[in-house]
mmCIF file of C-alpha atoms in Angstrom:
data_model
loop_
_atom_site.group_PDB
_atom_site.id
_atom_site.type_symbol
_atom_site.label_atom_id
_atom_site.label_comp_id
_atom_site.label_asym_id
_atom_site.label_seq_id
_atom_site.Cartn_x
_atom_site.Cartn_y
_atom_site.Cartn_z
ATOM 1 C CA UNK A 1039 -38.212 8.416 -5.646
ATOM 2 C CA UNK A 1040 -37.852 11.073 -8.370
ATOM 3 C CA UNK A 1041 -41.140 11.968 -10.022
ATOM 4 C CA UNK A 1042 -41.229 11.879 -13.844
ATOM 5 C CA UNK A 1043 -40.984 15.176 -15.678
ATOM 6 C CA UNK A 1044 -44.422 16.710 -16.287
ATOM 7 C CA UNK A 1045 -45.573 17.861 -19.677
ATOM 8 C CA UNK A 1046 -46.444 21.513 -20.214
ATOM 9 C CA UNK A 1047 -48.518 22.872 -23.084
ATOM 10 C CA UNK A 1048 -46.950 24.532 -26.102
ATOM 11 C CA UNK A 1049 -45.743 28.043 -25.350
ATOM 12 C CA UNK A 1050 -48.217 30.537 -26.746
ATOM 13 C CA UNK A 1051 -46.975 34.011 -27.645
ATOM 14 C CA UNK A 1052 -47.684 36.777 -25.181
ATOM 15 C CA UNK A 1053 -50.100 39.483 -26.335
ATOM 16 C CA UNK A 1054 -48.569 42.666 -27.716
ATOM 17 C CA UNK A 1055 -49.801 45.383 -25.332
ATOM 18 C CA UNK A 1056 -47.707 48.317 -26.578
ATOM 19 C CA UNK A 1057 -47.446 50.433 -29.680
ATOM 20 C CA UNK A 1058 -44.236 50.079 -31.664
ATOM 21 C CA UNK A 1059 -43.038 53.622 -32.423
ATOM 22 C CA UNK A 1060 -42.144 54.705 -35.944
ATOM 23 C CA UNK A 1061 -38.442 55.574 -35.726
ATOM 24 C CA UNK A 1062 -38.002 57.047 -39.208
ATOM 25 C CA UNK A 1063 -37.943 60.599 -37.837
ATOM 26 C CA UNK A 1064 -34.908 59.693 -35.726
ATOM 27 C CA UNK A 1065 -32.857 58.130 -38.501
ATOM 28 C CA UNK A 1066 -30.714 61.105 -39.515
ATOM 29 C CA UNK A 1067 -29.601 61.982 -36.000
ATOM 30 C CA UNK A 1068 -26.861 64.589 -35.663
ATOM 31 C CA UNK A 1069 -23.741 62.419 -35.591
ATOM 32 C CA UNK A 1070 -23.345 61.058 -39.108
ATOM 33 C CA UNK A 1071 -24.448 57.636 -37.839
ATOM 34 C CA UNK A 1072 -28.070 56.666 -38.362
ATOM 35 C CA UNK A 1073 -30.257 56.553 -35.248
ATOM 36 C CA UNK A 1074 -27.591 58.037 -32.964
ATOM 37 C CA UNK A 1075 -28.164 61.457 -31.352
ATOM 38 C CA UNK A 1076 -25.530 63.234 -29.272
ATOM 39 C CA UNK A 1077 -26.187 66.376 -27.223
ATOM 40 C CA UNK A 1078 -23.301 68.277 -25.616
ATOM 41 C CA UNK A 1079 -24.212 70.804 -22.931
ATOM 42 C CA UNK A 1080 -20.890 72.604 -23.214
ATOM 43 C CA UNK A 1081 -20.590 72.307 -19.425
ATOM 44 C CA UNK A 1082 -18.186 69.827 -17.814
ATOM 45 C CA UNK A 1083 -19.786 66.542 -16.816
ATOM 46 C CA UNK A 1084 -19.942 62.870 -17.712
ATOM 47 C CA UNK A 1085 -20.912 61.394 -21.051
ATOM 48 C CA UNK A 1086 -24.041 59.291 -20.541
ATOM 49 C CA UNK A 1087 -25.468 56.944 -23.172
ATOM 50 C CA UNK A 1088 -28.951 55.428 -23.197
ATOM 51 C CA UNK A 1089 -29.296 52.634 -25.746
ATOM 52 C CA UNK A 1090 -32.397 50.868 -27.033
ATOM 53 C CA UNK A 1091 -33.003 47.944 -29.386
ATOM 54 C CA UNK A 1092 -29.911 45.907 -28.674
ATOM 55 C CA UNK A 1093 -32.403 43.239 -29.725
ATOM 56 C CA UNK A 1094 -35.006 44.162 -32.307
ATOM 57 C CA UNK A 1095 -38.010 42.740 -30.451
ATOM 58 C CA UNK A 1096 -37.312 44.573 -27.166
ATOM 59 C CA UNK A 1097 -39.504 47.595 -27.741
ATOM 60 C CA UNK A 1098 -39.713 49.188 -24.271
ATOM 61 C CA UNK A 1099 -36.333 50.878 -24.670
ATOM 62 C CA UNK A 1100 -37.295 52.233 -28.075
ATOM 63 C CA UNK A 1101 -40.422 53.785 -26.553
ATOM 64 C CA UNK A 1102 -38.316 55.526 -23.898
ATOM 65 C CA UNK A 1103 -35.615 56.822 -26.253
ATOM 66 C CA UNK A 1104 -38.286 57.944 -28.711
ATOM 67 C CA UNK A 1105 -39.938 59.886 -25.873
ATOM 68 C CA UNK A 1106 -36.652 61.477 -24.750
ATOM 69 C CA UNK A 1107 -36.033 62.708 -28.285
ATOM 70 C CA UNK A 1108 -39.588 63.957 -28.815
ATOM 71 C CA UNK A 1109 -39.512 65.767 -25.466
ATOM 72 C CA UNK A 1110 -36.156 67.330 -26.391
ATOM 73 C CA UNK A 1111 -34.520 66.290 -23.120
ATOM 74 C CA UNK A 1112 -31.073 67.884 -23.083
ATOM 75 C CA UNK A 1113 -28.210 67.678 -20.594
ATOM 76 C CA UNK A 1114 -27.496 70.596 -18.282
ATOM 77 C CA UNK A 1115 -23.998 69.196 -17.762
ATOM 78 C CA UNK A 1116 -21.897 66.765 -19.755
ATOM 79 C CA UNK A 1117 -23.101 64.845 -22.810
ATOM 80 C CA UNK A 1118 -26.214 62.765 -23.494
ATOM 81 C CA UNK A 1119 -26.122 60.183 -26.298
ATOM 82 C CA UNK A 1120 -29.342 58.436 -27.330
ATOM 83 C CA UNK A 1121 -29.203 55.462 -29.682
ATOM 84 C CA UNK A 1122 -31.307 52.795 -31.335
ATOM 85 C CA UNK A 1123 -28.994 49.852 -32.003
ATOM 86 C CA UNK A 1124 -30.554 47.107 -34.134
ATOM 87 C CA UNK A 1125 -33.170 48.995 -36.113
ATOM 88 C CA UNK A 1126 -32.864 46.515 -38.985
ATOM 89 C CA UNK A 1127 -34.102 43.710 -36.739
ATOM 90 C CA UNK A 1128 -36.802 45.978 -35.280
ATOM 91 C CA UNK A 1129 -38.110 46.665 -38.794
ATOM 92 C CA UNK A 1130 -38.700 42.936 -39.238
ATOM 93 C CA UNK A 1131 -41.043 42.608 -36.262
ATOM 94 C CA UNK A 1132 -44.101 40.505 -37.059
ATOM 95 C CA UNK A 1133 -46.787 40.050 -34.358
ATOM 96 C CA UNK A 1134 -47.412 36.554 -35.759
ATOM 97 C CA UNK A 1135 -43.759 35.578 -35.128
ATOM 98 C CA UNK A 1136 -42.691 38.051 -32.442
ATOM 99 C CA UNK A 1137 -39.484 36.289 -31.359
ATOM 100 C CA UNK A 1138 -38.026 36.259 -34.875
ATOM 101 C CA UNK A 1139 -36.966 39.926 -34.752
ATOM 102 C CA UNK A 1140 -34.306 39.497 -32.043
ATOM 103 C CA UNK A 1141 -31.505 39.918 -34.601
ATOM 104 C CA UNK A 1142 -30.795 39.538 -38.319
ATOM 105 C CA UNK A 1143 -27.457 37.686 -38.600
ATOM 106 C CA UNK A 1144 -26.161 37.308 -35.051
ATOM 107 C CA UNK A 1145 -26.758 38.556 -31.531
ATOM 108 C CA UNK A 1146 -25.676 42.211 -31.352
ATOM 109 C CA UNK A 1147 -24.991 41.715 -27.640
ATOM 110 C CA UNK A 1148 -22.327 39.012 -28.102
ATOM 111 C CA UNK A 1149 -19.823 40.864 -30.311
ATOM 112 C CA UNK A 1150 -18.293 43.393 -27.924
ATOM 113 C CA UNK A 1151 -14.600 42.530 -27.848
ATOM 114 C CA UNK A 1152 -11.903 44.685 -29.482
ATOM 115 C CA UNK A 1153 -10.509 41.637 -31.291
ATOM 116 C CA UNK A 1154 -13.816 40.862 -32.989
ATOM 117 C CA UNK A 1155 -14.719 44.473 -33.708
ATOM 118 C CA UNK A 1156 -11.248 45.093 -35.184
ATOM 119 C CA UNK A 1157 -11.329 41.986 -37.398
ATOM 120 C CA UNK A 1158 -12.739 43.334 -40.660
ATOM 121 C CA UNK A 1159 -12.718 39.861 -42.188
ATOM 122 C CA UNK A 1160 -15.710 39.136 -39.940
ATOM 123 C CA UNK A 1161 -18.885 40.699 -41.314
ATOM 124 C CA UNK A 1162 -22.534 40.649 -40.337
ATOM 125 C CA UNK A 1163 -25.266 43.231 -40.092
ATOM 126 C CA UNK A 1164 -24.880 43.309 -36.306
ATOM 127 C CA UNK A 1165 -21.080 43.506 -36.391
ATOM 128 C CA UNK A 1166 -21.210 46.395 -38.851
ATOM 129 C CA UNK A 1167 -23.720 48.182 -36.637
ATOM 130 C CA UNK A 1168 -21.615 47.587 -33.522
ATOM 131 C CA UNK A 1169 -18.607 49.074 -35.297
ATOM 132 C CA UNK A 1170 -20.669 52.148 -36.183
ATOM 133 C CA UNK A 1171 -21.793 52.574 -32.553
ATOM 134 C CA UNK A 1172 -18.392 51.777 -31.061
ATOM 135 C CA UNK A 1173 -17.057 55.382 -30.930
ATOM 136 C CA UNK A 1174 -20.090 56.447 -28.900
ATOM 137 C CA UNK A 1175 -19.805 53.463 -26.566
ATOM 138 C CA UNK A 1176 -16.084 54.214 -26.185
ATOM 139 C CA UNK A 1177 -16.928 57.803 -25.236
ATOM 140 C CA UNK A 1178 -19.587 56.893 -22.674
ATOM 141 C CA UNK A 1179 -18.740 57.160 -18.983
ATOM 142 C CA UNK A 1180 -22.116 55.663 -18.045
ATOM 143 C CA UNK A 1181 -24.140 53.338 -20.260
ATOM 144 C CA UNK A 1182 -27.754 52.292 -19.748
ATOM 145 C CA UNK A 1183 -28.783 49.428 -22.030
ATOM 146 C CA UNK A 1184 -32.548 48.825 -21.996
ATOM 147 C CA UNK A 1185 -33.708 45.242 -22.560
ATOM 148 C CA UNK A 1186 -36.724 43.010 -22.004
ATOM 149 C CA UNK A 1187 -37.326 39.277 -21.530
ATOM 150 C CA UNK A 1188 -39.015 36.278 -23.135
ATOM 151 C CA UNK A 1189 -41.155 35.576 -20.057
ATOM 152 C CA UNK A 1190 -43.216 37.711 -17.675
ATOM 153 C CA UNK A 1191 -40.533 37.839 -15.027
ATOM 154 C CA UNK A 1192 -40.280 40.603 -12.477
ATOM 155 C CA UNK A 1193 -37.776 43.181 -13.780
ATOM 156 C CA UNK A 1194 -34.115 43.113 -12.814
ATOM 157 C CA UNK A 1195 -30.822 44.962 -13.150
ATOM 158 C CA UNK A 1196 -27.914 43.085 -14.724
ATOM 159 C CA UNK A 1197 -24.907 44.668 -13.011
ATOM 160 C CA UNK A 1198 -22.125 42.441 -14.346
ATOM 161 C CA UNK A 1199 -19.406 40.794 -12.251
ATOM 162 C CA UNK A 1200 -17.751 43.854 -10.714
ATOM 163 C CA UNK A 1201 -18.413 45.644 -7.437
ATOM 164 C CA UNK A 1202 -18.765 48.982 -9.231
ATOM 165 C CA UNK A 1203 -21.691 47.682 -11.274
ATOM 166 C CA UNK A 1204 -23.493 46.407 -8.194
ATOM 167 C CA UNK A 1205 -22.827 49.693 -6.387
ATOM 168 C CA UNK A 1206 -24.359 51.696 -9.236
ATOM 169 C CA UNK A 1207 -27.353 49.358 -9.383
ATOM 170 C CA UNK A 1208 -27.975 49.820 -5.661
ATOM 171 C CA UNK A 1209 -27.644 53.576 -6.089
ATOM 172 C CA UNK A 1210 -30.320 53.538 -8.801
ATOM 173 C CA UNK A 1211 -32.507 51.267 -6.662
ATOM 174 C CA UNK A 1212 -34.934 50.146 -9.361
ATOM 175 C CA UNK A 1213 -35.695 47.477 -10.394
ATOM 176 C CA UNK A 1214 -35.344 45.930 -6.972
ATOM 177 C CA UNK A 1215 -33.425 42.780 -7.954
ATOM 178 C CA UNK A 1216 -29.741 43.173 -8.824
ATOM 179 C CA UNK A 1217 -28.109 40.316 -10.732
ATOM 180 C CA UNK A 1218 -24.335 39.957 -10.529
ATOM 181 C CA UNK A 1219 -23.030 37.797 -13.356
ATOM 182 C CA UNK A 1220 -20.115 37.174 -15.682
ATOM 183 C CA UNK A 1221 -22.051 37.294 -18.935
ATOM 184 C CA UNK A 1222 -22.359 34.587 -21.568
ATOM 185 C CA UNK A 1223 -19.833 32.129 -23.033
ATOM 186 C CA UNK A 1224 -21.094 32.866 -26.575
ATOM 187 C CA UNK A 1225 -19.654 36.390 -26.531
ATOM 188 C CA UNK A 1226 -19.234 39.693 -24.708
ATOM 189 C CA UNK A 1227 -22.137 42.030 -23.964
ATOM 190 C CA UNK A 1228 -21.972 45.754 -24.610
ATOM 191 C CA UNK A 1229 -22.360 46.384 -20.857
ATOM 192 C CA UNK A 1230 -19.074 44.468 -20.279
ATOM 193 C CA UNK A 1231 -17.110 46.101 -23.107
ATOM 194 C CA UNK A 1232 -13.924 48.093 -22.552
ATOM 195 C CA UNK A 1233 -13.805 50.218 -19.417
ATOM 196 C CA UNK A 1234 -17.203 48.976 -18.262
ATOM 197 C CA UNK A 1235 -15.594 45.601 -17.593
ATOM 198 C CA UNK A 1236 -12.380 47.003 -16.109
ATOM 199 C CA UNK A 1237 -12.416 47.187 -12.298
ATOM 200 C CA UNK A 1238 -9.990 50.139 -12.190
ATOM 201 C CA UNK A 1239 -11.891 52.232 -14.754
ATOM 202 C CA UNK A 1240 -14.462 54.770 -13.580
ATOM 203 C CA UNK A 1241 -16.697 53.851 -16.520
ATOM 204 C CA UNK A 1242 -19.835 51.968 -15.544
ATOM 205 C CA UNK A 1243 -22.800 50.297 -17.215
ATOM 206 C CA UNK A 1244 -26.109 48.716 -16.333
ATOM 207 C CA UNK A 1245 -28.390 46.488 -18.362
ATOM 208 C CA UNK A 1246 -32.037 46.628 -17.316
ATOM 209 C CA UNK A 1247 -34.367 43.726 -18.073
ATOM 210 C CA UNK A 1248 -37.635 45.643 -17.843
ATOM 211 C CA UNK A 1249 -40.183 42.836 -18.130
ATOM 212 C CA UNK A 1250 -41.725 40.724 -20.875
ATOM 213 C CA UNK A 1251 -41.014 42.104 -24.349
ATOM 214 C CA UNK A 1252 -44.464 43.461 -25.190
ATOM 215 C CA UNK A 1253 -46.154 44.015 -21.847
ATOM 216 C CA UNK A 1254 -47.156 47.545 -20.904
ATOM 217 C CA UNK A 1255 -45.523 47.251 -17.489
ATOM 218 C CA UNK A 1256 -42.094 46.918 -19.128
ATOM 219 C CA UNK A 1257 -42.449 50.461 -20.479
ATOM 220 C CA UNK A 1258 -43.239 51.767 -16.982
ATOM 221 C CA UNK A 1259 -40.100 50.065 -15.657
ATOM 222 C CA UNK A 1260 -37.980 51.376 -18.533
ATOM 223 C CA UNK A 1261 -39.168 54.948 -17.911
ATOM 224 C CA UNK A 1262 -38.498 54.710 -14.172
ATOM 225 C CA UNK A 1263 -35.044 53.150 -14.594
ATOM 226 C CA UNK A 1264 -34.027 55.688 -17.225
ATOM 227 C CA UNK A 1265 -35.214 58.644 -15.162
ATOM 228 C CA UNK A 1266 -33.343 57.418 -12.086
ATOM 229 C CA UNK A 1267 -30.199 56.636 -14.101
ATOM 230 C CA UNK A 1268 -30.106 60.050 -15.781
ATOM 231 C CA UNK A 1269 -30.801 61.847 -12.500
ATOM 232 C CA UNK A 1270 -28.078 59.887 -10.698
ATOM 233 C CA UNK A 1271 -25.570 60.713 -13.431
ATOM 234 C CA UNK A 1272 -25.993 64.430 -12.755
ATOM 235 C CA UNK A 1273 -26.324 65.454 -16.398
ATOM 236 C CA UNK A 1274 -29.982 66.401 -15.878
ATOM 237 C CA UNK A 1275 -32.079 67.470 -12.924
ATOM 238 C CA UNK A 1276 -35.111 65.424 -11.900
ATOM 239 C CA UNK A 1277 -37.463 68.194 -13.035
ATOM 240 C CA UNK A 1278 -36.091 67.875 -16.584
ATOM 241 C CA UNK A 1279 -37.807 64.485 -16.852
ATOM 242 C CA UNK A 1280 -41.512 63.608 -16.820
ATOM 243 C CA UNK A 1281 -42.663 63.394 -13.206
ATOM 244 C CA UNK A 1282 -44.783 60.333 -13.932
ATOM 245 C CA UNK A 1283 -41.716 58.375 -15.048
ATOM 246 C CA UNK A 1284 -40.553 58.062 -11.434
ATOM 247 C CA UNK A 1285 -42.213 55.167 -9.595
ATOM 248 C CA UNK A 1286 -42.073 54.452 -5.834
ATOM 249 C CA UNK A 1287 -39.026 52.465 -4.785
ATOM 250 C CA UNK A 1288 -39.511 48.961 -3.424
ATOM 251 C CA UNK A 1289 -38.897 48.722 0.344
ATOM 252 C CA UNK A 1290 -35.952 46.370 -0.186
ATOM 253 C CA UNK A 1291 -33.534 45.521 -2.960
ATOM 254 C CA UNK A 1292 -31.952 42.092 -3.189
ATOM 255 C CA UNK A 1293 -28.618 41.090 -4.713
ATOM 256 C CA UNK A 1294 -28.285 37.733 -6.485
ATOM 257 C CA UNK A 1295 -24.938 36.250 -7.571
ATOM 258 C CA UNK A 1296 -25.225 33.998 -10.618
ATOM 259 C CA UNK A 1297 -23.180 30.813 -10.219
ATOM 260 C CA UNK A 1298 -24.495 28.307 -12.765
ATOM 261 C CA UNK A 1299 -25.915 28.224 -16.266
ATOM 262 C CA UNK A 1300 -28.191 25.310 -17.082
ATOM 263 C CA UNK A 1301 -27.720 24.423 -20.753
ATOM 264 C CA UNK A 1302 -30.066 22.148 -22.683
ATOM 265 C CA UNK A 1303 -28.326 19.006 -23.942
ATOM 266 C CA UNK A 1304 -31.219 18.217 -26.278
ATOM 267 C CA UNK A 1305 -34.846 19.130 -26.910
ATOM 268 C CA UNK A 1306 -35.794 16.856 -24.012
ATOM 269 C CA UNK A 1307 -35.800 19.487 -21.281
ATOM 270 C CA UNK A 1308 -38.682 20.250 -18.927
ATOM 271 C CA UNK A 1309 -39.103 22.548 -15.959
ATOM 272 C CA UNK A 1310 -40.870 21.286 -12.846
ATOM 273 C CA UNK A 1311 -43.307 24.195 -12.952
ATOM 274 C CA UNK A 1312 -44.294 27.089 -15.203
ATOM 275 C CA UNK A 1313 -41.438 29.297 -14.049
ATOM 276 C CA UNK A 1314 -41.101 32.835 -15.377
ATOM 277 C CA UNK A 1315 -38.194 34.160 -13.313
ATOM 278 C CA UNK A 1316 -36.850 35.075 -9.858
ATOM 279 C CA UNK A 1317 -38.455 32.064 -8.169
ATOM 280 C CA UNK A 1318 -36.699 31.501 -4.829
ATOM 281 C CA UNK A 1319 -35.926 28.040 -3.413
ATOM 282 C CA UNK A 1320 -35.031 27.963 0.269
ATOM 283 C CA UNK A 1321 -33.403 24.523 0.272
ATOM 284 C CA UNK A 1322 -30.637 22.825 -1.692
ATOM 285 C CA UNK A 1323 -31.586 19.747 -3.688
ATOM 286 C CA UNK A 1324 -35.025 20.889 -4.831
ATOM 287 C CA UNK A 1325 -35.908 19.599 -8.303
ATOM 288 C CA UNK A 1326 -36.453 22.442 -10.764
ATOM 289 C CA UNK A 1327 -36.497 20.424 -13.981
ATOM 290 C CA UNK A 1328 -35.302 17.461 -15.997
ATOM 291 C CA UNK A 1329 -32.741 17.196 -18.811
ATOM 292 C CA UNK A 1330 -32.963 13.966 -20.817
ATOM 293 C CA UNK A 1331 -34.892 12.543 -17.876
ATOM 294 C CA UNK A 1332 -32.222 13.406 -15.302
ATOM 295 C CA UNK A 1333 -33.294 15.787 -12.522
ATOM 296 C CA UNK A 1334 -31.843 19.290 -12.287
ATOM 297 C CA UNK A 1335 -31.700 20.424 -8.662
ATOM 298 C CA UNK A 1336 -30.883 23.594 -6.765
ATOM 299 C CA UNK A 1337 -27.181 23.470 -5.826
ATOM 300 C CA UNK A 1338 -27.471 25.465 -2.583
ATOM 301 C CA UNK A 1339 -30.020 27.079 -0.249
ATOM 302 C CA UNK A 1340 -31.651 30.346 -1.285
ATOM 303 C CA UNK A 1341 -31.281 29.630 -4.978
ATOM 304 C CA UNK A 1342 -32.967 32.036 -7.410
ATOM 305 C CA UNK A 1343 -33.955 31.218 -10.996
ATOM 306 C CA UNK A 1344 -32.750 33.919 -13.379
ATOM 307 C CA UNK A 1345 -34.664 34.294 -16.657
ATOM 308 C CA UNK A 1346 -35.859 30.706 -17.196
ATOM 309 C CA UNK A 1347 -37.348 30.118 -20.626
ATOM 310 C CA UNK A 1348 -37.855 27.280 -23.084
ATOM 311 C CA UNK A 1349 -39.046 29.504 -25.928
ATOM 312 C CA UNK A 1350 -35.659 29.266 -27.670
ATOM 313 C CA UNK A 1351 -35.073 25.628 -26.671
ATOM 314 C CA UNK A 1352 -32.454 23.795 -28.698
ATOM 315 C CA UNK A 1353 -29.240 21.941 -27.804
ATOM 316 C CA UNK A 1354 -26.628 24.299 -26.364
ATOM 317 C CA UNK A 1355 -29.056 27.047 -25.319
ATOM 318 C CA UNK A 1356 -29.009 28.320 -21.742
ATOM 319 C CA UNK A 1357 -32.510 27.671 -20.400
ATOM 320 C CA UNK A 1358 -31.990 29.198 -16.949
ATOM 321 C CA UNK A 1359 -29.239 30.616 -14.794
ATOM 322 C CA UNK A 1360 -29.016 29.859 -11.099
ATOM 323 C CA UNK A 1361 -28.063 32.492 -8.552
ATOM 324 C CA UNK A 1362 -27.433 32.635 -4.829
ATOM 325 C CA UNK A 1363 -29.355 35.264 -2.874
ATOM 326 C CA UNK A 1364 -26.514 37.245 -1.284
ATOM 327 C CA UNK A 1365 -28.302 39.973 0.636
ATOM 328 C CA UNK A 1366 -31.437 42.051 0.985
ATOM 329 C CA UNK A 1367 -31.038 45.760 1.655
ATOM 330 C CA UNK A 1368 -33.735 48.150 2.910
ATOM 331 C CA UNK A 1369 -34.139 51.325 0.895
ATOM 332 C CA UNK A 1370 -36.115 54.502 1.286
ATOM 333 C CA UNK A 1371 -38.864 55.312 -1.175
#
């Protein structure tokens, strides 16, 4: 007999544990595009881009890019581009309504197709900003897009659907969960745009979900991931970066292949427990929630919940993605 769906209390906002940096000093940049800074070493090497604030309430990336600029980190080889994407949404952040600053008109991370970017009849603040950043994204050989999450999940790397993304994620090694996925039906992410989503292109991109939006630990993860990414790219040496940014590697890294998206049909959706993310279910058929009273179960053994959250609950919203644990790989610290 299926147990009835339990009731959980109203979701309270998480405390804001970090300082939101003032970005005004970075507005002018050196590229002619606000909040975009490009540094060319004059020595052959890849073009590497580190982007923050794809969503305006995801502050950990802004803290890292702010620090890179203030520390005057420069490439020894190749090109380093540092950008703050949706500063307009960031400027709207209100601690009393912290989720409201995700975007202004539409999700900046769902507009990255040439057809949409080329269609000038389509206008929004985020589309205009994406068009301004597009030349720098086009130039990038490696892209690191720093994000954070609604819930206090363990951090993860979103590597996209291709083998090259997973290979780069394993090379970086942190965070220690690699998510392979095909993105979202609502639109294309920046990490999947152009050559990043082409299996024969050498271009590559990672999206790091560093932790809950305003927790201090997310900044630690963002610093570590950025330091490892820049070092792996070869445009800087490890000693060019703050030593305390590098954290010990986890003893193993696991790879999870996303197979399903669970979409709310109505406001009547409940999880079976207070999930926050990366919960692992050993058996198929385990009840993880209820939609309109009908049970939602794990479709296979070793099922992992990827970024479950009801904070944005409404009909048509993905409330969790389900992934199959593919492998666990030892790594050296």
